[in-house]
Tab-separated table of C-alpha atoms in Angstrom:
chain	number	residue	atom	x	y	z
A	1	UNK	CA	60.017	-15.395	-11.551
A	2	UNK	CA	58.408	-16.287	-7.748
A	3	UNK	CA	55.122	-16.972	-7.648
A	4	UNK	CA	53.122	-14.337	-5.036
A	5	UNK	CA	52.121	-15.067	-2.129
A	6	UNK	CA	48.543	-16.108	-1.163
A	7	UNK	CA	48.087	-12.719	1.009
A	8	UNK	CA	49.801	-10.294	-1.468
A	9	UNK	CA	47.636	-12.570	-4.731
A	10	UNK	CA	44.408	-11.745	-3.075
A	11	UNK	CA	44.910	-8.442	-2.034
A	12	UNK	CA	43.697	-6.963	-5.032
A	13	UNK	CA	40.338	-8.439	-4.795
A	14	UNK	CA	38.366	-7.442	-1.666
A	15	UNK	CA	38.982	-3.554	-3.360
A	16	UNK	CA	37.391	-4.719	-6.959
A	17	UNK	CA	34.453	-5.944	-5.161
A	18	UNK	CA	33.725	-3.205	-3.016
A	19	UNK	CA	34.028	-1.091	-6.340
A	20	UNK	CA	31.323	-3.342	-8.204
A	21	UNK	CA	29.321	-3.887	-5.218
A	22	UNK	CA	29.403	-0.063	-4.790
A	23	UNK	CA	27.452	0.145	-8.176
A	24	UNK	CA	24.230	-1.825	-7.489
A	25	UNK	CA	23.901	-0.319	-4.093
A	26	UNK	CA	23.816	2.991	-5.914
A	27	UNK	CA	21.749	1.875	-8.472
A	28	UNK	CA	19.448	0.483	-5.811
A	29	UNK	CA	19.479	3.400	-3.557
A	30	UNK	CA	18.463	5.823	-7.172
A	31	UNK	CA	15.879	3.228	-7.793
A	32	UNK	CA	14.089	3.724	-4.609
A	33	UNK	CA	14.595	7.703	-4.700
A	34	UNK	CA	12.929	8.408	-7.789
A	35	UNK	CA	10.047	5.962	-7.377
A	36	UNK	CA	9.201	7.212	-4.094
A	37	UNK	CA	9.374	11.073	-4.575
A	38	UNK	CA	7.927	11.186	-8.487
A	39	UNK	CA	4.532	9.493	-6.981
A	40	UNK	CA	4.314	9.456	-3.368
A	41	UNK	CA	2.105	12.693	-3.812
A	42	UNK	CA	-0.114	10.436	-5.990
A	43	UNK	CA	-0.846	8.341	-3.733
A	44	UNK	CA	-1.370	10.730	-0.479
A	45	UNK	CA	-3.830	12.276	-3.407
A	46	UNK	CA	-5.816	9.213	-3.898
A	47	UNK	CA	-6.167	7.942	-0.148
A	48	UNK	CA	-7.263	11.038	0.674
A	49	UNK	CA	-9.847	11.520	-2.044
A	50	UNK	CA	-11.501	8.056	-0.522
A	51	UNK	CA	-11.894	9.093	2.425
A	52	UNK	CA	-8.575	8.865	4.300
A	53	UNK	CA	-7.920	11.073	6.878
A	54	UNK	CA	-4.264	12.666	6.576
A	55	UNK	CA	-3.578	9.680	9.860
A	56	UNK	CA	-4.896	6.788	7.751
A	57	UNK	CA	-2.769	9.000	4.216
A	58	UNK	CA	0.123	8.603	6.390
A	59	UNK	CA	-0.657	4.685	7.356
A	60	UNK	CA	-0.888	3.820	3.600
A	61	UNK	CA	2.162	5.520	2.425
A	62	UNK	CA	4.216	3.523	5.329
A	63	UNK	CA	2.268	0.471	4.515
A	64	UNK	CA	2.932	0.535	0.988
A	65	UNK	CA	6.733	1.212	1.661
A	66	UNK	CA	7.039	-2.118	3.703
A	67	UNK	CA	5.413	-4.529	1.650
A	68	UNK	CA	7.297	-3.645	-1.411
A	69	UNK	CA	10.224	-3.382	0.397
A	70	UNK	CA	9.813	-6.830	2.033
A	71	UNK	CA	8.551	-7.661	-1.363
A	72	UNK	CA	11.180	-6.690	-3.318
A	73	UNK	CA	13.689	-8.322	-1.085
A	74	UNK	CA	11.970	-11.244	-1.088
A	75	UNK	CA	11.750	-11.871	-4.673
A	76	UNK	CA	15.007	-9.969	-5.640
A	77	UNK	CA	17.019	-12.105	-3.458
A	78	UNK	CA	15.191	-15.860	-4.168
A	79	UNK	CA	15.741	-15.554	-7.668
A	80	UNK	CA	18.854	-13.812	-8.266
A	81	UNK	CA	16.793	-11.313	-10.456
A	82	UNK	CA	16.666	-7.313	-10.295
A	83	UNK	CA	12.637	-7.617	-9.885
A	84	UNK	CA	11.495	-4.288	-8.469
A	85	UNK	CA	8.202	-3.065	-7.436
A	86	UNK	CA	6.329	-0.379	-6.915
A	87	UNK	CA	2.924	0.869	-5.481
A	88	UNK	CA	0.374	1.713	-8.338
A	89	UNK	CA	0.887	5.343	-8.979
A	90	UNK	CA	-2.392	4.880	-11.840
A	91	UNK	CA	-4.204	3.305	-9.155
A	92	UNK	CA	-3.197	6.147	-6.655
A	93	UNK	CA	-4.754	8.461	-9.683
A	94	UNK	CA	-7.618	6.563	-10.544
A	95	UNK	CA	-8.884	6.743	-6.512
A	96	UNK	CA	-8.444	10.716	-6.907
A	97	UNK	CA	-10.335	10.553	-9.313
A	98	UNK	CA	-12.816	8.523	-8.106
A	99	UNK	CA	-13.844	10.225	-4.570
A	100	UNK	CA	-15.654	8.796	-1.647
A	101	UNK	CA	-17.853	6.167	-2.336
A	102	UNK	CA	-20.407	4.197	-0.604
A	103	UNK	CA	-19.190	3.179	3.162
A	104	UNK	CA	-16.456	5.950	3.210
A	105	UNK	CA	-12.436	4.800	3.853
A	106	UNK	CA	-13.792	1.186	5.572
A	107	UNK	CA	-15.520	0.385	1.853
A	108	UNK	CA	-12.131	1.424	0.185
A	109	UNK	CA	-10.268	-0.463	2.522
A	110	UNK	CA	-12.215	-3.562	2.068
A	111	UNK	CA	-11.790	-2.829	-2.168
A	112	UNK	CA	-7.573	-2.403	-2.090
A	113	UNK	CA	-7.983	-6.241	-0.282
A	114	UNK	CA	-10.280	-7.759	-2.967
A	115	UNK	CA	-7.793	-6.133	-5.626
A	116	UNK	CA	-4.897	-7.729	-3.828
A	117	UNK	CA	-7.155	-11.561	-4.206
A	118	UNK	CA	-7.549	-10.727	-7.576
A	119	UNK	CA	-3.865	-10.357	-8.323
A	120	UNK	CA	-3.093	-13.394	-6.619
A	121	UNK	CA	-5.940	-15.318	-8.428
A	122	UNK	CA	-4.163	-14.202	-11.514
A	123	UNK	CA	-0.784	-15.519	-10.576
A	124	UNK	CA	-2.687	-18.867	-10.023
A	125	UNK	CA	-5.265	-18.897	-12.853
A	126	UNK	CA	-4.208	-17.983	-16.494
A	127	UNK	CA	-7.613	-17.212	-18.108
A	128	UNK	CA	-7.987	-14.176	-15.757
A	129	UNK	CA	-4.613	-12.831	-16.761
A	130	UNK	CA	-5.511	-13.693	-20.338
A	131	UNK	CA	-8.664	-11.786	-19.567
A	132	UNK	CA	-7.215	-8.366	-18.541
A	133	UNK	CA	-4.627	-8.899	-21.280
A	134	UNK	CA	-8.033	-8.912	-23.815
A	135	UNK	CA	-8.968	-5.844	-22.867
A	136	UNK	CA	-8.309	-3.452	-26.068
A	137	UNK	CA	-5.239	-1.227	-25.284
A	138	UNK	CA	-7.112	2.243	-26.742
A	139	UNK	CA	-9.829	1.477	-24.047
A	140	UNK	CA	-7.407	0.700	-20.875
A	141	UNK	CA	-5.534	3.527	-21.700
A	142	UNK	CA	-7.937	5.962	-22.446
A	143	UNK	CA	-10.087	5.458	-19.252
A	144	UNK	CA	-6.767	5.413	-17.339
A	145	UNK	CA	-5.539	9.335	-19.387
A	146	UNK	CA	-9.419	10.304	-18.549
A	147	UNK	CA	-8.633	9.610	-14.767
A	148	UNK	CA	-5.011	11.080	-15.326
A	149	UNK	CA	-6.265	14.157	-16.529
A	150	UNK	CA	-8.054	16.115	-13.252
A	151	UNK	CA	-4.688	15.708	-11.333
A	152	UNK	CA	-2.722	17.113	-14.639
A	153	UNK	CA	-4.843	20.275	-14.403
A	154	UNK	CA	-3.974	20.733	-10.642
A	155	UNK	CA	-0.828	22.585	-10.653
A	156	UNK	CA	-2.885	25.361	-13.532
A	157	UNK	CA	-5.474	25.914	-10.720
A	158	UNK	CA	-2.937	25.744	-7.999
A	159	UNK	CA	-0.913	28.757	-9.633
A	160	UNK	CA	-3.706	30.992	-8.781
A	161	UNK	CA	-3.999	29.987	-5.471
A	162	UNK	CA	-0.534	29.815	-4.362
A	163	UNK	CA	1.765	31.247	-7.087
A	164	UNK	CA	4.387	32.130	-4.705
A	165	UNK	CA	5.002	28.700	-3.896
A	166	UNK	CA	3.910	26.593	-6.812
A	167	UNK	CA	5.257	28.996	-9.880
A	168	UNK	CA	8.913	28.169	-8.627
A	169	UNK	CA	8.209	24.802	-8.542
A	170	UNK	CA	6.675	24.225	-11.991
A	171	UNK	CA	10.266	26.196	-13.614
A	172	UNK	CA	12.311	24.135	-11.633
A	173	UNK	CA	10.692	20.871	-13.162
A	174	UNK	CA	10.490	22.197	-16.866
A	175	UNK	CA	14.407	23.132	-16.393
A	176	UNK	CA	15.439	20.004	-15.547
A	177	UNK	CA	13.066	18.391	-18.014
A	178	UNK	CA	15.517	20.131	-19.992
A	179	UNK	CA	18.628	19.026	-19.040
A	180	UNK	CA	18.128	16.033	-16.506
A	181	UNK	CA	14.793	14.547	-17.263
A	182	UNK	CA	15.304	11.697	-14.429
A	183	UNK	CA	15.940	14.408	-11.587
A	184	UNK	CA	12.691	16.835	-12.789
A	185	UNK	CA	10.238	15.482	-10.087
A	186	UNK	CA	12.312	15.039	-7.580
A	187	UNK	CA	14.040	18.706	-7.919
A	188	UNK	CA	9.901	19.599	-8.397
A	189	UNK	CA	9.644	18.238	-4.669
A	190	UNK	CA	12.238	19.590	-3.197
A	191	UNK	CA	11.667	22.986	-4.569
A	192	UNK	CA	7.946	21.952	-3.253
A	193	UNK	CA	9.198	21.275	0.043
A	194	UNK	CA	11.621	24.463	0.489
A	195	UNK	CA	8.113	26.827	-0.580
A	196	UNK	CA	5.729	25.227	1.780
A	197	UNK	CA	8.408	25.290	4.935
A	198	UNK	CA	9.157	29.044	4.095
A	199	UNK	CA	5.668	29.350	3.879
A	200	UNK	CA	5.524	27.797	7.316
A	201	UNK	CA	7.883	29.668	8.649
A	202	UNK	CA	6.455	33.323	7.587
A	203	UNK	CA	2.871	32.900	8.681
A	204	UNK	CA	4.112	31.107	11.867
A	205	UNK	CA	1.826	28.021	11.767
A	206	UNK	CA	2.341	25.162	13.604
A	207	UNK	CA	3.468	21.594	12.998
A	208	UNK	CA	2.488	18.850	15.478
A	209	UNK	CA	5.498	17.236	15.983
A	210	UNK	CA	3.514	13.936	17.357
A	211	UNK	CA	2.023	13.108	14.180
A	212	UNK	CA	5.715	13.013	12.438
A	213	UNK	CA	6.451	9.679	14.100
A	214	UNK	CA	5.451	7.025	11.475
A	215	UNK	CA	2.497	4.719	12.513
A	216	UNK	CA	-0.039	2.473	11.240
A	217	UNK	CA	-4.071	3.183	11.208
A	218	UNK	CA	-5.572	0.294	10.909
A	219	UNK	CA	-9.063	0.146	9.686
A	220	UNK	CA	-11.659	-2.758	9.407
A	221	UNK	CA	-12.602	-3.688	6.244
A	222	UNK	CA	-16.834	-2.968	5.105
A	223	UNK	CA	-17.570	-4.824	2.138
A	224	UNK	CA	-19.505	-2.290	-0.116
A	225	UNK	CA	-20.488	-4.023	-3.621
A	226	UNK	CA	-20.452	-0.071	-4.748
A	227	UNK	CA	-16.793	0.094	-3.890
A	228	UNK	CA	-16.313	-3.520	-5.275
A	229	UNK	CA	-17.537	-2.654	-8.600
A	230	UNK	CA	-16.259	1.113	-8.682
A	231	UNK	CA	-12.761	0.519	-7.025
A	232	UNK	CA	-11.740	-3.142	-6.920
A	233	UNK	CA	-12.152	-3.660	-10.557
A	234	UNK	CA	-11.009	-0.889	-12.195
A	235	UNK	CA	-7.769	-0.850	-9.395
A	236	UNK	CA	-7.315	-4.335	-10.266
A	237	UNK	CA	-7.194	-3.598	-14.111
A	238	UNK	CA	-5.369	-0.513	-14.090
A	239	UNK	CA	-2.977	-1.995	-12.323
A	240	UNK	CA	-2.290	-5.188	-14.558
A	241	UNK	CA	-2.601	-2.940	-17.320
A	242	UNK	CA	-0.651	-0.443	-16.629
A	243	UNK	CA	1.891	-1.758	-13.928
A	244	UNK	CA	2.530	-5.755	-14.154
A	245	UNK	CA	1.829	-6.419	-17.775
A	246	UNK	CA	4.642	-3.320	-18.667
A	247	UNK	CA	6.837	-4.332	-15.901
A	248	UNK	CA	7.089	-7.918	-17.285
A	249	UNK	CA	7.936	-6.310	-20.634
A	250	UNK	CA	10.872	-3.881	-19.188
A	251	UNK	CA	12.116	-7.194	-17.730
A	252	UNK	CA	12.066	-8.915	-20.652
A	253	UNK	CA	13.469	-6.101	-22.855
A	254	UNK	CA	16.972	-6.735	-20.752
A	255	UNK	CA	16.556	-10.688	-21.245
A	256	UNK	CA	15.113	-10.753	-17.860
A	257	UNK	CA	11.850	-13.209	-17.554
A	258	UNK	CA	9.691	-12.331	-14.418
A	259	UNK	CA	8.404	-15.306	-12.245
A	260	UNK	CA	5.245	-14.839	-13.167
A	261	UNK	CA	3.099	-16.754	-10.173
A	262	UNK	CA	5.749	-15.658	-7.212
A	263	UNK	CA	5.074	-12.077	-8.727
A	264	UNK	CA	1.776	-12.150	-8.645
A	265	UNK	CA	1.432	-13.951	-5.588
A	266	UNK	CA	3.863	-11.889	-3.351
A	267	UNK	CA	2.405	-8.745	-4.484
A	268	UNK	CA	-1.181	-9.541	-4.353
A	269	UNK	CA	-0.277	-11.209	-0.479
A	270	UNK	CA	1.619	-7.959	0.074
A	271	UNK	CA	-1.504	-5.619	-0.732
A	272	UNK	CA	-4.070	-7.753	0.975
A	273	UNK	CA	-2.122	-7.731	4.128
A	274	UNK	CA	-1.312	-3.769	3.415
A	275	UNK	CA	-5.220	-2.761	3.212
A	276	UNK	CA	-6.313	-2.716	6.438
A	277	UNK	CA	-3.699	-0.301	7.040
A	278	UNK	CA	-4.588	2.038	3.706
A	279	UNK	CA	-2.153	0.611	1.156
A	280	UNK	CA	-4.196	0.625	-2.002
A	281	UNK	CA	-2.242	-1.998	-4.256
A	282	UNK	CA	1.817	-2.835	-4.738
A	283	UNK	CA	2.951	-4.021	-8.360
A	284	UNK	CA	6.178	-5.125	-10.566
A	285	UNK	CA	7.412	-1.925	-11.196
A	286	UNK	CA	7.367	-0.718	-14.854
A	287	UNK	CA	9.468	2.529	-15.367
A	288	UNK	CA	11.759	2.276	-12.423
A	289	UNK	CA	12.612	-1.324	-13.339
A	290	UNK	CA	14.742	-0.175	-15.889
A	291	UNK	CA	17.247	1.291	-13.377
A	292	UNK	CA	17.730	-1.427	-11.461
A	293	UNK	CA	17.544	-3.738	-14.517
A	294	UNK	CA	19.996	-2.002	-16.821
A	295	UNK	CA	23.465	-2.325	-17.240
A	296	UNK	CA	24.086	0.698	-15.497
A	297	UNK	CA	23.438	-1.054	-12.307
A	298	UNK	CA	26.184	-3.510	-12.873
A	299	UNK	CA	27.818	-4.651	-15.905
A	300	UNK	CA	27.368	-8.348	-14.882
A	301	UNK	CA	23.351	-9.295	-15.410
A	302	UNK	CA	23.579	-11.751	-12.855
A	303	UNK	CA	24.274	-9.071	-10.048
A	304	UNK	CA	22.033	-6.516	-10.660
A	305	UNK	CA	20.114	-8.155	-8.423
A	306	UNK	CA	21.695	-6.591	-5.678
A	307	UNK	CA	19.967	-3.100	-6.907
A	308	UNK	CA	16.683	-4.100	-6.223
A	309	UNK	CA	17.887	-5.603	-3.063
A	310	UNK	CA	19.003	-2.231	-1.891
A	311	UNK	CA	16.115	-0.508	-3.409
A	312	UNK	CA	14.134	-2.521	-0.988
A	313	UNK	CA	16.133	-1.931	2.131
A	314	UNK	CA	16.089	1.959	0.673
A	315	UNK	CA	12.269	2.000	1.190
A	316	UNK	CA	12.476	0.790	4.509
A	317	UNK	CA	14.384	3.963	5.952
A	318	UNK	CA	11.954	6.272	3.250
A	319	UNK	CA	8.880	4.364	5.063
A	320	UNK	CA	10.054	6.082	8.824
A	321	UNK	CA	9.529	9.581	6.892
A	322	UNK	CA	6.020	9.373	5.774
A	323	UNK	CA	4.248	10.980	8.738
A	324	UNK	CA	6.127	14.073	8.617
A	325	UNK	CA	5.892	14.173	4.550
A	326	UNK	CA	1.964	14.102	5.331
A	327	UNK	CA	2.041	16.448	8.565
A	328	UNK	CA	4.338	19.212	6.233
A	329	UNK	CA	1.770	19.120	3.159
A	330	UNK	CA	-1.286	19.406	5.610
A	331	UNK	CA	0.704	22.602	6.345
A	332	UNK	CA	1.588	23.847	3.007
A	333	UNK	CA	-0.089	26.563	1.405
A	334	UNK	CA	-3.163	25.345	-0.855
A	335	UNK	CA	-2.073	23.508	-3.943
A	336	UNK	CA	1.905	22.321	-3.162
A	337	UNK	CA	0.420	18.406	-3.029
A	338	UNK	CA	-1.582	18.941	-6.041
A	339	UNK	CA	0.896	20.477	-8.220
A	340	UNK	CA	3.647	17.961	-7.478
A	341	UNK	CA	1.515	15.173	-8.146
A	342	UNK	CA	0.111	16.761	-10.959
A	343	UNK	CA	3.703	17.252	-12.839
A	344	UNK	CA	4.704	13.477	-11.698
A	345	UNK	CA	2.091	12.352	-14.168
A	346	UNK	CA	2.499	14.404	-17.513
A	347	UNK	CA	3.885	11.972	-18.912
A	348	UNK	CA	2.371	8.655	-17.858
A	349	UNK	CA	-0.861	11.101	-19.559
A	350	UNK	CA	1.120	11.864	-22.370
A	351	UNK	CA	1.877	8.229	-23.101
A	352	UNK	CA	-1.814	7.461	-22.208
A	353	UNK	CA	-3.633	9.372	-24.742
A	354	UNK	CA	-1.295	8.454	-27.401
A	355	UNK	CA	-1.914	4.577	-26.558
A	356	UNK	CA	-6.090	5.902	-26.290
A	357	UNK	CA	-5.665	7.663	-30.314
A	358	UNK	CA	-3.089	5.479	-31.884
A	359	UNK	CA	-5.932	3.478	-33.219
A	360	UNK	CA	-7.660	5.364	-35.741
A	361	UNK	CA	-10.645	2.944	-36.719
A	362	UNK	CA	-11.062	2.553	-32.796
A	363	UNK	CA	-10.182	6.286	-31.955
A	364	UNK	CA	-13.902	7.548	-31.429
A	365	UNK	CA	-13.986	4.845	-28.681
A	366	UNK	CA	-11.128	5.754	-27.156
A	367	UNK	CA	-12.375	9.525	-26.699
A	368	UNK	CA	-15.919	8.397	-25.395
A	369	UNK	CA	-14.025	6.555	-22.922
A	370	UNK	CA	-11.599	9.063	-21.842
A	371	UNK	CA	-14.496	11.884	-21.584
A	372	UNK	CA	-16.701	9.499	-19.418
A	373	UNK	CA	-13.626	9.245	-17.027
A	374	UNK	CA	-12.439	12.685	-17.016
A	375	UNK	CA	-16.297	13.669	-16.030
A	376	UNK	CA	-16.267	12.347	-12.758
A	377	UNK	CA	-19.730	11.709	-12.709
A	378	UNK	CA	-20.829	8.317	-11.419
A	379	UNK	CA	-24.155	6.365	-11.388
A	380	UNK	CA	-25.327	4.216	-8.895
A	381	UNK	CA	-23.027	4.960	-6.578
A	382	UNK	CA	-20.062	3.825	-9.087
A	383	UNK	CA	-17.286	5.916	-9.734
A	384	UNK	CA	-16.777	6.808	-13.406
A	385	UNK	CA	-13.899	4.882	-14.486
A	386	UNK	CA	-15.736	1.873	-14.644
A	387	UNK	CA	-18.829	3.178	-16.182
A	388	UNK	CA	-16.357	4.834	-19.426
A	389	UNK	CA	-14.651	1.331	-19.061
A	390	UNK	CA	-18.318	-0.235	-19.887
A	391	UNK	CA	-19.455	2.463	-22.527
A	392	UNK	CA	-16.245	2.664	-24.198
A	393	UNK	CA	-16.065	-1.097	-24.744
A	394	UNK	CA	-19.914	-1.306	-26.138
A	395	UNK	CA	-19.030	1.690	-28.458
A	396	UNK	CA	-16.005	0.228	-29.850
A	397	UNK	CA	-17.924	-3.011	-30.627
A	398	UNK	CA	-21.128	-1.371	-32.385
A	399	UNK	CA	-18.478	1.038	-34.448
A	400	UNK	CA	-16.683	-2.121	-35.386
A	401	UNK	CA	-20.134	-4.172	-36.344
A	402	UNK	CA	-20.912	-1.057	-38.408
A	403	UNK	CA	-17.716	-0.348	-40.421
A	404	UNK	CA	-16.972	-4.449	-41.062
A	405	UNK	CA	-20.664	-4.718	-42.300
């Protein structure tokens, strides 16, 4: 039989690889989809709550978008490894939480860039990773489901306010937590979105146009040691806790292992050089990773890097539409930003106070701290996630001194 020719032989091939190459980019595109609308409420939330005018909201969101874009790409492409990230959404929560502390949105500022030294410092130096690792998992998780919890009540107040607009949105998400879990929040946004522009529409108000084009606010840093101890440090170790140390984990889980100082170092460069312009922190990702890291992204491991490629370029083009996001929620009806954000983290609360009670000889611990946090109430001019950080760390040592003795 003849042998081929080259041209007719290698036909074939340029068509299978645009068919596999088609299923990364996908994956990639999903990735950045569902990080960016299940949480990008979270974080308008939690600038805002600093201090943050809806400008400076808009700044961070865009700002967050390019360093973990550039991020991602970075590290996605350098190592041949589907390494996402993300921006903290239980950092976003824990600054809602937290309010406006001494020296107003400069102070916060000047805390999301000592949180992005830290993470660096922990790329470089072990003990301090070894440090936040030490921190008992009942405590870290029940300070973070104490700050969780404020934002989970939001969309039950926001149904009295606005019912028109925010009772269609809660049934769309608990359908589709029926039947396609992965899709709820985003379907919750869009159904979020529709509401507030009908809304719009109906009591004619207006929508300045200007403030749709993306731009960044850039703010000099004040260095408030209130805002250190209140924000910095209990950013930084929600973060770790919550964001890298799980992200390294979903990595691992699909024999993936993380470069551990590049990580740390790109993402800790990426949210110092983000804060002046209000992004609060960027991270490995934890639950997204898993869909660029899976083998639905590609059935070869050693491409599935090109998913987190494209989820980075993804983020780019989402970054241009983060001033109009912000301009249409500052027009909404009362409640629409709340309740979205509010339904994006039932279950990252869920998770959190089963982490807080699994322990049962630590469990009184765990509730001090999550009640401290869910208060609010600071002292000293300290929010209250560090202060049930503190207290829930002394009571879980005097319970243990008493029940080993």
């Amino acid at each position: 039989m003849s042998r081929l020719s080259p041209a007719l032989a290698d036909t074939p091939a340029p068509v299978h690889r645009e068919a596999r190459l088609a299923q990364p980019v996908g994956a990639g595109v999903v990735t950045a989809l569902v990080g960016f609308t299940s949480s990008f409420a979270v974080v308008l939330s939690g600038l805002t709550a600093v201090g943050a005018t809806p400008a400076q909201a808009a700044s961070g969101l865009l700002v967050l978008c390019l360093t973990l874009a550039i991020g991602m790409m970075l590290l996605s492409y350098r190592y041949r490894l589907p390494i996402t990230l993300a921006w903290s959404t239980p950092g976003a929560a824990l600054l809602a939480g937290t309010g406006s502390v001494a020296g107003g949105w400069a102070a916060a500022v000047g805390a999301f860039a000592i949180t992005g030294v830290l993470i660096v410092i922990t790329g470089l130096w072990q003990r301090l990773g070894n440090l936040v690792a030490a921190i008992p998992v009942e405590i870290a998780q029940a300070m973070l489901a104490g700050v969780l919890l404020p934002l989970c009540l939001a969309p039950v107040k926001a149904v009295q306010a606005s019912p028109a607009v925010v009772v269609p949105v809660i049934v769309v998400w608990l359908v589709l937590q029926r039947f396609a879990k992965r899709w709820a929040v985003i379907a919750a946004f869009a159904t979020a979105a529709i509401g507030a522009g009908i809304s719009i529409a109906v009591q004619h108000k207006h929508l300045d146009l200007a403030a749709m084009r993306p731009s960044l606010e850039l703010t000099v840093p004040h260095w408030s040691w209130q805002a250190m101890i209140g924000i910095a440090i209990p950013l930084y170790i929600v973060t770790m806790a919550s964001q890298n140390i799980p992200g390294t984990a979903v990595m691992k889980s699909f024999d993936y292992q993380v470069p551990w100082r590049a990580s740390m170092s790109v993402t800790g460069i990426g949210t110092v050089l983000g804060a002046p312009a209000g992004g609060h922190a960027i991270n490995l990702a934890a639950i997204s990773a898993a869909l660029s890291a899976a083998p639905a992204a590609h059935p070869d491991p050693k491409r599935r890097w090109i998913a987190a490629c494209t989820a980075g370029a993804s983020y780019l083009i989402l970054a241009l539409g983060s001033a109009a996001l912000v301009t249409l929620i500052a027009t909404a009806p009362k409640g629409t930003l709340e309740t979205v954000a509010g339904l994006a983290l039932l279950a990252t609360l869920a998770a959190a106070l089963a982490g807080a009670l699994k322990s049962e000889q630590h469990r009184e611990a765990g509730v001090v701290t999550f009640l401290i946090a869910a208060s609010g109430v600071g002292f000293l001019g300290i929010g209250a996630a560090f202060w049930a950080l503190v207290v829930g760390l002394v009571v879980r040592k005097v319970l243990a001194h008493r029940k080993d003795s």
